[in-house]
C-alpha positions as a printed Julia matrix, in Angstrom:
438×3 Matrix{Float64}:
   0.0     0.0     0.0
   1.14    3.56   -0.74
   3.05    5.0     2.28
   0.94    8.18    2.02
  -2.24    6.24    2.78
  -0.56    4.12    5.48
   0.64    7.24    7.3
  -2.74    8.9     6.8
  -4.62    5.91    8.21
  -2.37    5.76   11.27
  -2.76    9.5    11.85
  -6.56    9.29   11.53
  -6.84    6.35   13.93
  -4.44    7.86   16.46
  -6.03   11.31   16.53
  -9.56    9.88   16.63
  -8.65    7.79   19.68
  -6.92   10.68   21.44
  -9.64   13.23   20.7
 -12.45   10.97   21.95
 -10.58   10.14   25.17
  -9.63   13.79   25.7
 -13.26   14.87   25.41
 -14.32   12.07   27.77
 -11.9    13.68   30.23
 -14.21   16.72   30.22
 -17.45   14.77   29.88
 -17.06   12.45   32.88
 -16.39   15.07   35.6
 -19.09   17.29   34.09
 -21.64   14.52   34.51
 -20.33   13.68   37.99
 -21.03   17.29   39.0
 -24.47   17.08   37.34
 -23.58   19.52   34.56
 -25.53   19.0    31.35
 -23.46   18.1    28.3
 -25.4    19.06   25.17
 -23.06   17.68   22.47
 -20.14   15.24   22.23
 -18.47   15.31   18.81
 -15.47   13.75   17.14
 -14.37   16.39   14.6
 -16.24   19.64   14.05
 -19.78   19.72   12.66
 -19.71   23.14   10.99
 -23.15   23.52    9.33
 -23.71   19.75    9.23
 -22.48   16.44   10.65
 -21.76   13.02    9.14
 -23.54   11.25   11.97
 -25.4    12.19   15.14
 -27.67   10.53   17.65
 -29.23   11.88   20.82
 -28.92    9.68   23.88
 -30.43   11.17   27.01
 -29.54   14.87   27.14
 -26.47   14.57   24.91
 -26.15   14.5    21.12
 -23.24   12.26   20.09
 -21.86   12.63   16.59
 -19.07   12.78   14.03
 -18.38   16.03   12.2
 -16.89   16.48    8.75
 -13.99   18.83    9.64
 -11.15   16.72   11.14
  -9.43   19.46   13.13
 -10.26   18.15   16.59
 -13.4    17.48   18.59
 -15.43   19.0    21.39
 -18.03   18.63   24.1
 -20.58   21.43   24.39
 -21.12   21.95   28.09
 -24.24   23.9    29.02
 -23.6    27.35   30.44
 -20.0    27.61   29.31
 -18.45   30.18   26.97
 -16.68   28.06   24.39
 -16.04   27.84   20.65
 -19.81   27.66   19.95
 -20.18   31.29   21.16
 -23.81   30.6    22.12
 -24.61   34.14   23.32
 -28.37   33.54   23.39
 -28.1    30.79   26.0
 -25.58   32.78   28.04
 -27.94   35.79   28.13
 -30.53   33.79   30.09
 -30.56   33.3    33.85
 -28.13   30.55   34.98
 -29.68   27.11   35.57
 -28.54   24.79   38.33
 -27.35   22.22   35.8
 -25.14   24.7    33.94
 -21.35   24.97   34.1
 -21.47   28.62   35.23
 -23.63   27.73   38.25
 -21.08   25.36   39.74
 -18.32   26.23   42.23
 -15.0    27.3    40.68
 -13.19   24.19   41.94
 -15.68   21.92   40.14
 -15.35   23.93   36.93
 -11.56   23.7    37.25
 -11.69   19.89   37.5
 -13.92   19.74   34.42
 -11.49   21.9    32.43
  -8.32   19.99   33.36
  -9.98   16.62   32.75
  -8.98   16.37   29.08
  -5.32   17.19   29.71
  -5.27   14.78   32.65
  -6.56   11.95   30.46
  -3.96   12.69   27.76
  -1.1    12.61   30.28
  -2.34    9.41   31.95
  -2.95    7.78   28.56
   0.54    8.65   27.29
   2.19    7.27   30.42
  -0.04    4.18   30.37
   0.89    3.37   26.76
   4.6     3.71   27.54
   4.19    1.42   30.56
   2.47   -1.23   28.42
   5.05   -0.92   25.63
   7.94   -1.48   28.04
   6.08   -4.31   29.8
   5.34   -6.1    26.51
   8.27   -5.22   24.24
  11.0    -4.3    26.72
  13.42   -1.39   26.36
  15.9    -1.49   23.44
  19.32    0.04   24.12
  22.57    0.32   22.19
  25.67    0.34   24.39
  29.36   -0.06   23.45
  28.93   -3.84   23.13
  26.15   -3.38   20.58
  28.09   -0.73   18.61
  31.54   -2.3    18.15
  32.76    0.24   15.59
  31.93    3.17   17.86
  30.79    6.59   16.73
  31.47    8.77   13.72
  32.21   12.37   14.67
  31.21   15.49   12.73
  33.98   17.93   11.83
  32.74   20.48   14.35
  32.84   18.0    17.23
  36.36   16.83   16.49
  37.47   20.2    17.85
  36.24   19.14   21.3
  38.43   16.01   21.27
  36.09   13.34   19.89
  37.54   10.91   17.33
  36.0     8.5    14.87
  35.63    5.09   16.47
  35.21    6.41   20.03
  33.05    4.41   22.41
  30.8     6.41   24.76
  31.3     5.11   28.31
  29.65    7.7    30.57
  27.73   10.99   30.52
  28.09   13.43   33.42
  30.11   10.75   35.21
  27.35    8.1    35.12
  27.29    4.98   32.9
  25.39    5.71   29.68
  22.8     3.17   28.58
  21.78    4.15   25.04
  24.39    5.66   22.72
  21.8     6.38   20.03
  20.27    9.05   22.3
  23.42   11.11   22.82
  22.61   13.81   20.22
  19.1    14.28   21.6
  20.47   14.55   25.14
  23.06   17.15   24.17
  20.4    19.27   22.47
  17.63   18.96   25.05
  19.14   17.89   28.38
  22.0    18.86   30.66
  25.13   17.19   29.31
  28.29   18.71   30.79
  30.79   15.92   30.12
  31.14   12.75   28.03
  33.68   10.04   28.81
  34.89    8.1    25.77
  37.29    5.26   25.03
  39.48    6.06   22.03
  40.51    3.37   19.54
  44.06    3.4    20.99
  42.67    2.16   24.33
  42.95    5.47   26.19
  39.99    7.05   27.98
  39.16   10.75   28.05
  36.47   12.85   29.69
  35.49   15.67   27.32
  33.88   18.85   28.66
  30.78   19.88   26.73
  29.99   23.63   26.34
  26.79   24.87   28.0
  25.37   26.14   24.69
  26.08   22.91   22.82
  22.41   22.42   21.91
  22.13   25.82   20.27
  25.41   25.23   18.44
  24.18   21.9    17.08
  20.83   23.37   16.01
  22.23   26.42   14.26
  25.01   24.49   12.5
  22.73   21.62   11.48
  24.91   19.08   13.32
  21.95   17.26   14.86
  23.79   13.93   14.34
  27.19   15.08   15.52
  27.96   11.74   17.23
  26.38    9.07   15.03
  27.03    5.33   14.76
  30.07    4.75   12.58
  28.87    2.77    9.57
  31.51    1.21    7.39
  31.16    1.3     3.58
  30.08   -2.35    3.36
  27.22   -3.01    0.93
  24.32   -4.78    2.6
  22.17   -4.75   -0.52
  22.39   -3.73   -4.16
  19.13   -2.79   -5.89
  18.54   -5.06   -8.93
  19.02   -3.27  -12.26
  20.44   -0.25  -10.44
  23.55    1.65  -11.52
  25.67   -0.27   -9.0
  24.25   -3.63  -10.08
  25.0    -2.89  -13.73
  28.57   -1.99  -12.72
  29.0    -5.4   -11.08
  28.84   -4.44   -7.4
  27.4    -7.07   -5.04
  26.27   -7.48   -1.47
  29.29   -7.72    0.86
  31.58   -5.55   -1.27
  33.6    -2.98    0.68
  34.01    0.42   -1.0
  37.56    1.73   -0.57
  37.94    4.57   -3.05
  35.73    6.71   -5.34
  37.24    9.04   -7.96
  40.62    8.86   -6.18
  39.07    9.82   -2.8
  39.54    7.27    0.03
  36.3     5.93    1.53
  36.45    4.9     5.19
  32.84    5.38    6.3
  29.4     5.51    4.74
  29.43    9.25    5.29
  32.54    9.45    3.11
  30.65    7.56    0.41
  27.66    9.93    0.56
  30.01   12.91    0.47
  31.78   11.58   -2.62
  28.79   12.4    -4.84
  29.34   15.72   -6.62
  26.83   18.01   -8.29
  26.81   17.46  -12.03
  29.07   14.38  -11.9
  27.44   11.29  -13.41
  30.29    8.77  -13.65
  32.34    7.46  -10.72
  35.48    5.29  -10.72
  34.94    2.89   -7.81
  37.54    0.74   -6.1
  36.16   -2.01   -3.87
  37.28   -5.08   -1.98
  35.66   -8.48   -2.49
  36.91  -11.56   -0.64
  40.09   -9.64    0.22
  40.83   -8.76   -3.41
  40.73   -5.18   -4.74
  38.86   -4.5    -7.98
  37.77   -1.49  -10.0
  34.61   -0.55  -11.86
  32.81    2.5   -13.22
  29.34    3.39  -11.98
  27.1     5.55  -14.17
  24.29    6.99  -12.06
  20.68    6.4   -13.06
  18.32    9.16  -14.18
  17.56   10.03  -10.55
  21.23   10.34   -9.64
  21.27    7.16   -7.51
  23.88    4.44   -7.02
  21.27    1.94   -5.77
  23.2     0.61   -2.76
  22.5     0.39    0.97
  24.99   -0.05    3.84
  25.29   -2.82    6.38
  24.4    -1.51    9.83
  27.2    -2.1    12.31
  25.07   -2.01   15.44
  22.04   -3.73   16.91
  19.96   -3.06   19.97
  19.8    -5.12   23.13
  16.32   -5.45   24.59
  16.12   -5.18   28.38
  13.07   -6.91   29.86
  11.33   -5.74   33.04
   8.67   -7.07   35.37
   5.31   -5.3    35.21
   6.09   -3.45   38.44
   9.42   -2.27   37.04
   7.69   -1.31   33.79
   5.41    1.09   35.65
   8.37    3.07   37.0
  10.23    2.87   33.67
   7.14    3.9    31.68
   6.42    6.91   33.89
  10.09    7.95   33.72
  10.06    7.56   29.93
   6.87    9.63   29.65
   8.31   12.34   31.89
  11.43   12.71   29.74
   9.36   12.72   26.53
   7.4    15.65   27.93
  10.58   17.33   29.18
  12.28   17.02   25.79
   9.23   18.31   23.93
   9.04   21.39   26.16
  12.83   21.89   25.96
  12.83   22.0    22.16
  10.67   25.13   22.19
  13.79   27.22   22.8
  14.71   26.37   19.19
  11.22   26.93   17.81
  11.34   30.6    18.77
  14.2    31.31   16.38
  14.13   32.19   12.68
  15.33   28.73   11.71
  13.07   26.96   14.2
   9.93   28.85   13.17
  10.33   27.6     9.6
  10.36   24.02   10.87
   7.0    24.22   12.67
   4.69   21.65   11.11
   1.02   20.71   11.03
  -0.81   17.52   10.17
   1.78   16.58    7.56
   4.57   16.77   10.13
   2.53   14.71   12.61
   1.8    12.09    9.94
   5.54   11.97    9.25
   6.08   10.63   12.77
   4.45    7.35   11.7
   6.35    4.7     9.67
   5.68    3.95    5.98
   4.42    0.47    6.84
   1.96   -0.5     9.54
   3.77   -1.39   12.73
   1.86   -1.6    16.01
   4.87   -0.82   18.19
   5.62    2.36   16.23
   1.92    3.24   16.15
   1.55    3.06   19.93
   4.86    4.85   20.57
   3.8     7.7    18.3
   0.28    7.79   19.74
   1.68    8.07   23.28
   3.96   10.91   22.17
   1.12   12.78   20.43
  -1.03   12.33   23.54
   1.64   14.04   25.65
   2.0    16.8    23.02
  -1.78   17.39   23.08
  -1.71   17.61   26.87
   1.04   20.23   26.84
  -0.44   22.29   24.0
  -3.93   22.24   25.54
  -2.76   23.45   28.94
  -1.04   26.53   27.51
  -2.74   29.67   28.93
  -4.29   30.66   25.6
  -8.0    31.56   25.44
  -9.99   28.94   23.46
  -7.7    26.2    24.82
  -8.28   24.34   28.08
  -5.36   26.26   29.56
  -7.1    29.56   28.86
 -10.17   28.46   30.82
  -7.92   27.18   33.62
  -6.09   30.52   33.74
  -9.33   32.46   34.23
 -10.62   29.95   36.79
  -7.43   30.22   38.83
  -7.8    34.01   38.72
 -11.35   33.63   40.04
 -10.27   31.22   42.82
  -7.36   33.43   43.93
  -9.11   36.83   43.75
 -12.68   35.77   44.41
 -13.78   37.76   41.36
 -15.12   36.11   38.22
 -14.26   37.72   34.85
 -17.34   39.09   33.1
 -19.04   37.04   30.39
 -18.33   39.82   27.88
 -14.59   39.67   28.69
 -14.59   35.88   28.35
 -16.4    36.13   24.99
 -13.79   38.53   23.6
 -10.94   36.43   25.0
 -12.45   33.3    23.41
 -12.7    35.04   20.03
  -9.13   36.33   20.15
  -7.8    32.92   21.2
  -9.78   31.2    18.46
  -8.36   33.45   15.74
  -4.84   32.99   17.12
  -5.25   29.21   16.94
  -6.6    29.37   13.38
  -3.6    31.52   12.38
  -1.21   29.01   13.97
  -2.91   26.06   12.26
  -2.73   27.81    8.88
   0.94   28.73    9.41
   1.96   25.23   10.53
   0.15   23.46    7.7
   1.4    26.1     5.24
   4.94   25.09    6.24
   4.03   21.46    5.49
   2.77   22.41    2.03
   5.85   24.54    1.33
   8.21   21.71    2.34
   6.23   19.26    0.2
   6.37   21.54   -2.86
  10.06   22.39   -2.47
  11.09   18.93   -1.26
  12.92   20.44    1.7
């Protein structure tokens, strides 16, 4: 099946699940406090709905505009802007008639469900699948170092032993940790057997982001061919699986990065020297119409899966969820830059988080991550979001004064237009990247 449709189906299923559960987070406490819920919708039903059915006092339905979902709680100023109902005298079963603490619980219910759901999924993933890690034993060839990081003392082939003085479990996470967490030192074992503790600058994350060195310490992959695409340029030149590339157009090739860097703009033919069964040989590769060799490398590392009891999985899952939330919040310091703003994405970027083929592990990992993202975004103190309502309720609880309905109406309108502008900007970035291929 086309990857576009696979990603789209995963996105649709994930968001539908998360939206329904988020809205139930508002619905359940509202009903517990005897507040009438007039509508419960997956997606927005602007002008018309695809399906609706009234059960008791609530109309349940599916709208046609897949930009979220909502519950319409009686007596509450929300996106429906039902001024006629708000102009009437408050009823005992309305949101506005309830104590502020009850209204606060109703408003934080959706975010609470998203956080709990994200942590729960991570707990179940670790309990069922375990936790994959890549340590020095699983990465025998060590790391490949970007040119900028060689200035700090890192060398190709280094093994990462410790970070901030503590043993480091997963070498594949080192770039993320340098960009988003507090990494002050990295201890490595050089290929000559010596060990060195390298001091990391405080602004290393900003340096990596601005320079584009997001994979500054990557697994060192040797130029060994794991597969050669049939009828590709490499296959026609006689290259086979297991061949080791040693030289291209008189340039020595020591890593897969060297191979990728050997391709030059406008150059179509390449003199390739390779080793097969210990014997050197030469050939000429003429790139195909798309400028491709048609070869893939042999990965030099594999993960080790650590299994935990269910009790241990609870602690590990909560810890994993906490750091996912921490890292997501931490990356906002890059978003508020010229380069970061251009990388903000909408539904296309979210769909890109899912794999090209259906994989339940990846689906649940991505769904848990999106759930945590939704929780954070919804709790931001922006009118029209849950966080905006929470902000005004906290003001009421602290001061004892409730903002006027007219003020809340204007705040809701301003917040709504801000959100629409953000959605248009984010999805516009997606369209621009799709058109330009960037």
